[in-house]
mmCIF file of C-alpha atoms and ligand atoms in Angstrom:
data_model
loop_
_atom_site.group_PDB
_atom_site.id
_atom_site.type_symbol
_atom_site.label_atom_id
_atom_site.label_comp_id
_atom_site.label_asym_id
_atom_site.label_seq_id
_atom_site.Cartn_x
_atom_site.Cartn_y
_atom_site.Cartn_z
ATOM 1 C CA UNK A 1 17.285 1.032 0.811
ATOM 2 C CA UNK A 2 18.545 4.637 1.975
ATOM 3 C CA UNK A 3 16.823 4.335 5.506
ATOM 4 C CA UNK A 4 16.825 0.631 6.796
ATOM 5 C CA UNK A 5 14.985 0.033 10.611
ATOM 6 C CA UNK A 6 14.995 -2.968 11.930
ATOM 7 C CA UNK A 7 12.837 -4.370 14.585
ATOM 8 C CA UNK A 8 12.653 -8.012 16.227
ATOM 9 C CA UNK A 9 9.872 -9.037 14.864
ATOM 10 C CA UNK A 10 6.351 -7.783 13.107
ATOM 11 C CA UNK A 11 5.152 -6.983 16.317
ATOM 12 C CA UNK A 12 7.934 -4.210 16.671
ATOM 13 C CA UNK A 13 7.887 -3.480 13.340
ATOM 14 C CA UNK A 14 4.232 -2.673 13.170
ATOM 15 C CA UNK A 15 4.864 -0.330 16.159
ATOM 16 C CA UNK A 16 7.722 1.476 14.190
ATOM 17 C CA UNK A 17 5.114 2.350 11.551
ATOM 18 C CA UNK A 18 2.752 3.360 13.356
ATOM 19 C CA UNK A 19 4.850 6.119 15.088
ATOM 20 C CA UNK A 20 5.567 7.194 11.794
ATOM 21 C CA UNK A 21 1.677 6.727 10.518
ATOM 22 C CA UNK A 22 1.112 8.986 13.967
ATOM 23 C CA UNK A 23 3.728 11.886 13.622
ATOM 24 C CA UNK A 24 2.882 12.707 9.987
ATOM 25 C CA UNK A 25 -1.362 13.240 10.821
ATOM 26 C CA UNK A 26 0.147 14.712 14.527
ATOM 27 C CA UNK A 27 2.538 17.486 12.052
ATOM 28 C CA UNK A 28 -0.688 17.508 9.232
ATOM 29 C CA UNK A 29 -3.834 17.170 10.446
ATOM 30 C CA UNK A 30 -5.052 17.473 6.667
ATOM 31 C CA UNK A 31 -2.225 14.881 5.801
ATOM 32 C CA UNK A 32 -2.586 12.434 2.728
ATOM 33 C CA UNK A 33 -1.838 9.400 3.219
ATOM 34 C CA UNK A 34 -2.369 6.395 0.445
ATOM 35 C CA UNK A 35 -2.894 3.084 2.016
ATOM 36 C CA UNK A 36 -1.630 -0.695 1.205
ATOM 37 C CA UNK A 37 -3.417 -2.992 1.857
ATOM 38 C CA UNK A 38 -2.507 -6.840 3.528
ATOM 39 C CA UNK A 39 -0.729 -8.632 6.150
ATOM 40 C CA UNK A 40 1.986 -6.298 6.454
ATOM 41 C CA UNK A 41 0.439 -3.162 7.519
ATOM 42 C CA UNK A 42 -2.599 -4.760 9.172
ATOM 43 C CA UNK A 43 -1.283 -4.669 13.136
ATOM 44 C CA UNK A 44 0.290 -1.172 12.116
ATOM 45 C CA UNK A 45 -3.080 0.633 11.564
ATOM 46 C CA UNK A 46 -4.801 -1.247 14.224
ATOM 47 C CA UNK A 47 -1.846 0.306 16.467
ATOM 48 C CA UNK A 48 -2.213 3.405 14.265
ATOM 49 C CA UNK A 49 -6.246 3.458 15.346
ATOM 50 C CA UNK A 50 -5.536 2.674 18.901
ATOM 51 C CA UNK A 51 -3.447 5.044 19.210
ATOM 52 C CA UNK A 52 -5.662 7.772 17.257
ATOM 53 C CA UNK A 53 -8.348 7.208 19.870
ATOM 54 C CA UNK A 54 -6.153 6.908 23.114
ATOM 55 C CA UNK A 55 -4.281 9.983 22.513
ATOM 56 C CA UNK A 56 -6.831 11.844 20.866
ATOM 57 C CA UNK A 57 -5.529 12.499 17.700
ATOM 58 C CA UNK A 58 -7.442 14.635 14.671
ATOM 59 C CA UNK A 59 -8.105 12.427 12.112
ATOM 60 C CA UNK A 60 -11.205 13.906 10.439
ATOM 61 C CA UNK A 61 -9.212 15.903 8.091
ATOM 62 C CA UNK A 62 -6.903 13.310 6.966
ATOM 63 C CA UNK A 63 -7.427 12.049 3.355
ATOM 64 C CA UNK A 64 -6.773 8.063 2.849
ATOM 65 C CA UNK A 65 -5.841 7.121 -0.728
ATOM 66 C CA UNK A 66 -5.796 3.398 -2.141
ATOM 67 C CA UNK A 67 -2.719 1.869 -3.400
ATOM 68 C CA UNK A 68 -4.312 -0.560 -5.693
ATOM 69 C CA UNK A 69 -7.175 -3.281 -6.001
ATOM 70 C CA UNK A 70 -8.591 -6.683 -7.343
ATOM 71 C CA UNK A 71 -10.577 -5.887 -10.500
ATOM 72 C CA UNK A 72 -13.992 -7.852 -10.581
ATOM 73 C CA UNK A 73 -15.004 -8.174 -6.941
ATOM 74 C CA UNK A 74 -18.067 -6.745 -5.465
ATOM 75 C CA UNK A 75 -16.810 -3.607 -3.284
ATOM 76 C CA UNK A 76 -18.446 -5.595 -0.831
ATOM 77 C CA UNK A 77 -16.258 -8.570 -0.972
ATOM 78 C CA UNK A 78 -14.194 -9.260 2.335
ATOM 79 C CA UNK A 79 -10.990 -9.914 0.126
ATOM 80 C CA UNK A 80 -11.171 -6.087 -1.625
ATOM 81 C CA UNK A 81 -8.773 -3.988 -0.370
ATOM 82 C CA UNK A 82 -11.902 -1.537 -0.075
ATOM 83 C CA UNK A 83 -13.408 -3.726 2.510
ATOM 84 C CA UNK A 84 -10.013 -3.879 3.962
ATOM 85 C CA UNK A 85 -9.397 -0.080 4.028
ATOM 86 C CA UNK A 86 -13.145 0.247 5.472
ATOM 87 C CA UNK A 87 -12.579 -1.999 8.305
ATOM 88 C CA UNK A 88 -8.750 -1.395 9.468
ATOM 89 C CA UNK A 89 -9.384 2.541 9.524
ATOM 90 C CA UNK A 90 -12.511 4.291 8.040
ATOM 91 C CA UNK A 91 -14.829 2.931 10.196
ATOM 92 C CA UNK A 92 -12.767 2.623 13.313
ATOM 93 C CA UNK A 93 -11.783 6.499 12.345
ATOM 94 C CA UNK A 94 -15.138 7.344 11.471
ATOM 95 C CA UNK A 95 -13.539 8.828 8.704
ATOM 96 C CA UNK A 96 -16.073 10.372 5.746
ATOM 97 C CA UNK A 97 -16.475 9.781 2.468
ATOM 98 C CA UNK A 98 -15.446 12.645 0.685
ATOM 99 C CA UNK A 99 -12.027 11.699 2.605
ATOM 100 C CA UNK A 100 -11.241 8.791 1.005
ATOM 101 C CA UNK A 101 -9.957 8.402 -2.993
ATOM 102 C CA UNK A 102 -10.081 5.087 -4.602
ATOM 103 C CA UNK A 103 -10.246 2.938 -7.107
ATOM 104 C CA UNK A 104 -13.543 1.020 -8.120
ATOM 105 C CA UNK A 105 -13.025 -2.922 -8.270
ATOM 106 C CA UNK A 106 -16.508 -3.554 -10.676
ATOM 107 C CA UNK A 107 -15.735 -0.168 -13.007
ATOM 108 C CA UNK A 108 -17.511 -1.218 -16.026
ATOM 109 C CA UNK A 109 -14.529 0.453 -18.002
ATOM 110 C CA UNK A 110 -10.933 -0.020 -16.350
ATOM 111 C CA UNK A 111 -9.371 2.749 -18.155
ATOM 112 C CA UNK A 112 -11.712 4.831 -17.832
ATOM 113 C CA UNK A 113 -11.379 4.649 -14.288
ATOM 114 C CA UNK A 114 -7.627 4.512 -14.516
ATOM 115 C CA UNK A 115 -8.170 8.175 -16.079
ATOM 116 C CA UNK A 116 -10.686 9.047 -13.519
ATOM 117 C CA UNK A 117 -8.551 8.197 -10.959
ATOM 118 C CA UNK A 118 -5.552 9.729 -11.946
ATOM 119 C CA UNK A 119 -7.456 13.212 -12.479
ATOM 120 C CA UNK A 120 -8.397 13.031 -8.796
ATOM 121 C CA UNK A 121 -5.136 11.832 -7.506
ATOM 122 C CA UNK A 122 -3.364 14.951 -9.496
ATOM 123 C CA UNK A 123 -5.616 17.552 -7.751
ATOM 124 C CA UNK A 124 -4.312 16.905 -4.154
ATOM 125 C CA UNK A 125 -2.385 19.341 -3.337
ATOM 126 C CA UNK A 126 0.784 17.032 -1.617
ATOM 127 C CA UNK A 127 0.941 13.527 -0.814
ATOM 128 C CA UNK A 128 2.219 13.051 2.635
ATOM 129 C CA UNK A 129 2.897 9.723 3.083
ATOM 130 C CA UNK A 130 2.572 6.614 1.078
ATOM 131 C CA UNK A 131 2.696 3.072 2.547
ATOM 132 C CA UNK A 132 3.822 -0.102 0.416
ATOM 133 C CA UNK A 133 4.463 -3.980 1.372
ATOM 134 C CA UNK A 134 6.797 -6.109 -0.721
ATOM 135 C CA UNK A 135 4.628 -8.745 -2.956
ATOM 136 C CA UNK A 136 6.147 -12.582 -2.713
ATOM 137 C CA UNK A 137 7.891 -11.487 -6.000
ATOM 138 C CA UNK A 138 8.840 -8.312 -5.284
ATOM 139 C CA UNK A 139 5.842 -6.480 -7.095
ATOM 140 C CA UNK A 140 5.185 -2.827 -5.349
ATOM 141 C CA UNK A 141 1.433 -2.356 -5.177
ATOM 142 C CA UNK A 142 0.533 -4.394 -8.025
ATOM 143 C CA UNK A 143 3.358 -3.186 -10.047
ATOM 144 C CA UNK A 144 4.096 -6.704 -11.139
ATOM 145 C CA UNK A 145 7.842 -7.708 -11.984
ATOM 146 C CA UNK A 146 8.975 -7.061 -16.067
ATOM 147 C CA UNK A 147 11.434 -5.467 -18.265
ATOM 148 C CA UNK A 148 9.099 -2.358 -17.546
ATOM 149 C CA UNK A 149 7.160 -0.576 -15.253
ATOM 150 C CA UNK A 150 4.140 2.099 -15.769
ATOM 151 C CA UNK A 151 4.483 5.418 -14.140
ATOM 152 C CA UNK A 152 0.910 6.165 -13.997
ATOM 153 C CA UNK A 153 -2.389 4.122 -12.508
ATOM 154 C CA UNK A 154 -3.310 1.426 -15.037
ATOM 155 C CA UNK A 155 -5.010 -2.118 -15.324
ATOM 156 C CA UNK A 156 -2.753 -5.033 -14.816
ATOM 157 C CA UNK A 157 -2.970 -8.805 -15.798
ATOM 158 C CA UNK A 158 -1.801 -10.643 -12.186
ATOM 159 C CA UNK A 159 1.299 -12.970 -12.398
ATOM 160 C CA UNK A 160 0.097 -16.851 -11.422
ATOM 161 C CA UNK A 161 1.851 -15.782 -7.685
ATOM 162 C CA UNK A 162 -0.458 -12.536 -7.118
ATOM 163 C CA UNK A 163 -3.297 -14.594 -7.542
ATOM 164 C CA UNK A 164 -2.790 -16.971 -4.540
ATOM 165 C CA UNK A 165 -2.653 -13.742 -2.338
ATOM 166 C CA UNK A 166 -3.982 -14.386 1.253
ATOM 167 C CA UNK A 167 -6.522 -11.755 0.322
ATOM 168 C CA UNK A 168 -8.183 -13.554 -2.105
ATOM 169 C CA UNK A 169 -8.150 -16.903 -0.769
ATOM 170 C CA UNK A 170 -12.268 -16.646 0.494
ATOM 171 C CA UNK A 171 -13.376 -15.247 -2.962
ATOM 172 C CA UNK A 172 -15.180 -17.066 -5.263
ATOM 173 C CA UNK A 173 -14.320 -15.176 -7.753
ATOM 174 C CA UNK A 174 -11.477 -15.541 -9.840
ATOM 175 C CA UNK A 175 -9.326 -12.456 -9.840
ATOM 176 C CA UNK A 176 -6.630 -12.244 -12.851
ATOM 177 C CA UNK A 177 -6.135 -8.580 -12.762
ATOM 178 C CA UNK A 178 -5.600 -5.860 -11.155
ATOM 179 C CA UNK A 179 -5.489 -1.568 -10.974
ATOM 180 C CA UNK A 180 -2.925 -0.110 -9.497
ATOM 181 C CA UNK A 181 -1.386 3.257 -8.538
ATOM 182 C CA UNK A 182 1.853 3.415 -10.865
ATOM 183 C CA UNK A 183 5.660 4.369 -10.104
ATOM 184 C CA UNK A 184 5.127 8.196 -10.628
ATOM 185 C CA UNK A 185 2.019 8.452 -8.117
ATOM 186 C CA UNK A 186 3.782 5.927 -5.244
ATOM 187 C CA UNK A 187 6.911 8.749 -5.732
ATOM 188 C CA UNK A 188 4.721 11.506 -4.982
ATOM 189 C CA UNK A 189 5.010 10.779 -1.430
ATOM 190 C CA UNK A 190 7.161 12.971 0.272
ATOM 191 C CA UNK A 191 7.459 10.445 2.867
ATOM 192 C CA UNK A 192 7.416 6.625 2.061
ATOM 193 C CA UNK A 193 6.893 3.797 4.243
ATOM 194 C CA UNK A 194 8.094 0.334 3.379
ATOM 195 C CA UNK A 195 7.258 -2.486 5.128
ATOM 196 C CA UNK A 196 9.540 -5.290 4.899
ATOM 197 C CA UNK A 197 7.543 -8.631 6.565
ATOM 198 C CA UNK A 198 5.672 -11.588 5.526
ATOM 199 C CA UNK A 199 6.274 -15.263 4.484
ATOM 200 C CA UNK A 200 7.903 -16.587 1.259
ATOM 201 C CA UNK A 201 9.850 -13.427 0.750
ATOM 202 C CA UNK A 202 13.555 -13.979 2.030
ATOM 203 C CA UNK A 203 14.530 -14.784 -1.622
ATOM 204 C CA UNK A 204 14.207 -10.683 -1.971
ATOM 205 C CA UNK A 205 16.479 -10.074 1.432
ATOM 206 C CA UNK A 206 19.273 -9.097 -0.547
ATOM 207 C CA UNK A 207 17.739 -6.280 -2.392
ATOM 208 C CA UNK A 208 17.307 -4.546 0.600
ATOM 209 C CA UNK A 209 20.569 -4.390 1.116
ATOM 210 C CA UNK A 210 22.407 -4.187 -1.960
ATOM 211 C CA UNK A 211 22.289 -1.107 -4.729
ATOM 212 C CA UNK A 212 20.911 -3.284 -6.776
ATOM 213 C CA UNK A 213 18.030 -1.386 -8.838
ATOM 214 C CA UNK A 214 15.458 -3.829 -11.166
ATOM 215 C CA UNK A 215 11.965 -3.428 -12.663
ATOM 216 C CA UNK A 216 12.124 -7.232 -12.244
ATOM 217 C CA UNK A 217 11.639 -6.377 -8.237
ATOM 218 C CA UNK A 218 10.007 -3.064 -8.862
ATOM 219 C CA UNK A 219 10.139 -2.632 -4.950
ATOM 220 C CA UNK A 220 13.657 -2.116 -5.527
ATOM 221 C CA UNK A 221 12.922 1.245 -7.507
ATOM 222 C CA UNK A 222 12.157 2.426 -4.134
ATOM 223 C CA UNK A 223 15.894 3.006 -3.297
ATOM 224 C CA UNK A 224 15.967 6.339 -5.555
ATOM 225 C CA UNK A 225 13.366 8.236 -3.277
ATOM 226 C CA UNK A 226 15.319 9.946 -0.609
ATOM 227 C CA UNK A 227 12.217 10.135 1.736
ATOM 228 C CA UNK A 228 12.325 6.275 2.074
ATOM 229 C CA UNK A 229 11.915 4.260 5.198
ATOM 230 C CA UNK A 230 11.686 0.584 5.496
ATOM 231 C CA UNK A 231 11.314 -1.120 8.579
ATOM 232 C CA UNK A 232 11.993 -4.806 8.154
ATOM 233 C CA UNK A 233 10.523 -7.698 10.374
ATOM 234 C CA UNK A 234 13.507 -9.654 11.186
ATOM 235 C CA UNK A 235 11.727 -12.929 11.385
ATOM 236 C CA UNK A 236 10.777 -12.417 7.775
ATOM 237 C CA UNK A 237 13.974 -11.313 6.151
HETATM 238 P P1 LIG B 1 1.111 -8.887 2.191
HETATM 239 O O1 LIG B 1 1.027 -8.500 0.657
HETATM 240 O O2 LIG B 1 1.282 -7.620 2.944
HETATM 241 O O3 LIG B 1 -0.196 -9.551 2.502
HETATM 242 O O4 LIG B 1 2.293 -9.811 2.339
HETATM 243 C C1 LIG B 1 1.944 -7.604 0.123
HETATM 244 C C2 LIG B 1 1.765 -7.532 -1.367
HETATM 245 O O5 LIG B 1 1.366 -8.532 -1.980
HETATM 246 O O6 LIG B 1 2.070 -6.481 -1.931
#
C-alpha cells in the first residue's frame, strides 16, 4: 500500500480512523463520505460519533454513501448493512434522510437499481472519503476475487466464504448475492481509508506489503490510488 499505519491493536487502529473520519467532516462540513460496513470499522464510527458529539462537530451536512449490501433482506433486517449504517451513525448523528445514498436490499429489479444508483452516485459533486475493510478473501466491498473486476455498481453472486459473513450469521434468510459499489466509484474518493483488521485474514498480510497488484485480491487494486491510507491492526496481520 502507498501509506501503511500501524497501530497495536484494533483498539488503536479504530482511533487512527477516526481522526481521519474527524478531520475530513472538521475541513468539509458538506463532506461525502461512503461507508463499509462490519467488524472493522464498527469501534471507528462509534469513536467517530463520540467524538462528533463531545467536540461538537457539524455533521448535518455530511452525506453518508453505502459501499455495498446483501440482496434479499428486509431493510429491516439486523444483518443489512442499512440497519448497520442506521445504528453506528444516522441515528446517533441524527443525520436526515435526504443525506444518506444507498442501495435497496429487496429492489424488485437489481439492475435497475444498479442504474439508479449509479445516476445518483454520479451527481455528487466530489467524494471525500471512502472507507473499505478487507473481505476473508481479499474481496473490496463485495468486489469478489476473479480474473476481472467491474468498474461500476452491479449485482454479484457471493463466493461460498462471503456467505458465512458475521453479518449474516442471525438471518434466516439465505443471502447468495450481493450489490456493490464497483472499482471506478470506490476510486472516486479523493481520500481512501483502508482498514486492515479482523480474523482469518493473515493469509493476505503479504499484499500489503508487496507491489503485488491482482483482481484475485481486488483489495490489492487499492495500491494505484495515491490518496490511500491503511491502518492495519497488528494483532490481525
Ligand atoms: P469485516 O468484513 O469488517 O466484518 O471483517 C469485511 C468484509 O467482508 O469486507
Amino acid at each position: 500500500m502507498n501509506k501503511l499505519v500501524y497501530a497495536e491493536n484494533y483498539d488503536g487502529m479504530s482511533a487512527l480512523a477516526a481522526d481521519m473520519m474527524v478531520r475530513i467532516v472538521r475541513d468539509n462540513p458538506r463532506a461525502v463520505v461512503v461507508i463499509a460496513t462490519g467488524g472493522s470499522p464498527r469501534l471507528a464510527y462509534r469513536i467517530f460519533c463520540s467524538r462528533a458529539k463531545s467536540e461538537g462537530i457539524d455533521v448535518s451536512g455530511v452525506t453518508f454513501v453505502k459501499l455495498d449490501e446483501w440482496l434479499g433482506l428486509e431493510p429491516t433486517d439486523e444483518a443489512t448493512c442499512e440497519f448497520f449504517i442506521r445504528r453506528e451513525l444516522l441515528d446517533p448523528l441524527g443525520i436526515s434522510e435526504d443525506k444518506f445514498i444507498h442501495f435497496d436490499s429487496l429492489a424488485p429489479d437489481a439492475e435497475a437499481e444498479c442504474a439508479r444508483f449509479r445516476a445518483e452516485f454520479d451527481a455528487l459533486p466530489a467524494v471525500d472519503l471512502v472507507t473499505l475493510g478487507i473481505g476473508k478473501n481479499g474481496h473490496l466491498g463485495l468486489n469478489e476475487p476473479s480474473d476481472h473486476l467491474f468498474t461500476r455498481a452491479h449485482t454479484v453472486e457471493l463466493e461460498a466464504k462471503t456467505r458465512t459473513h458475521d453479518m449474516l450469521t442471525h438471518t434466516g434468510v439465505n443471502v447468495t448475492r450481493g450489490i456493490t459499489m464497483g472499482l471506478a466509484e470506490i476510486f472516486r474518493g479523493k481520500e481512501i481509508m483502508l482498514l486492515a483488521t479482523g480474523g482469518e485474514k493473515a493469509h493476505l498480510k503479504d499484499y500489503l506489503t508487496d507491489g503485488r497488484i491482482t483482481t484475485e485480491a481486488p483489495f490489492t487494486l487499492l495500491k494505484l490510488h495515491p490518496g490511500c491510507t491503511c491502518f492495519v491492526d497488528r494483532t490481525a496481520f
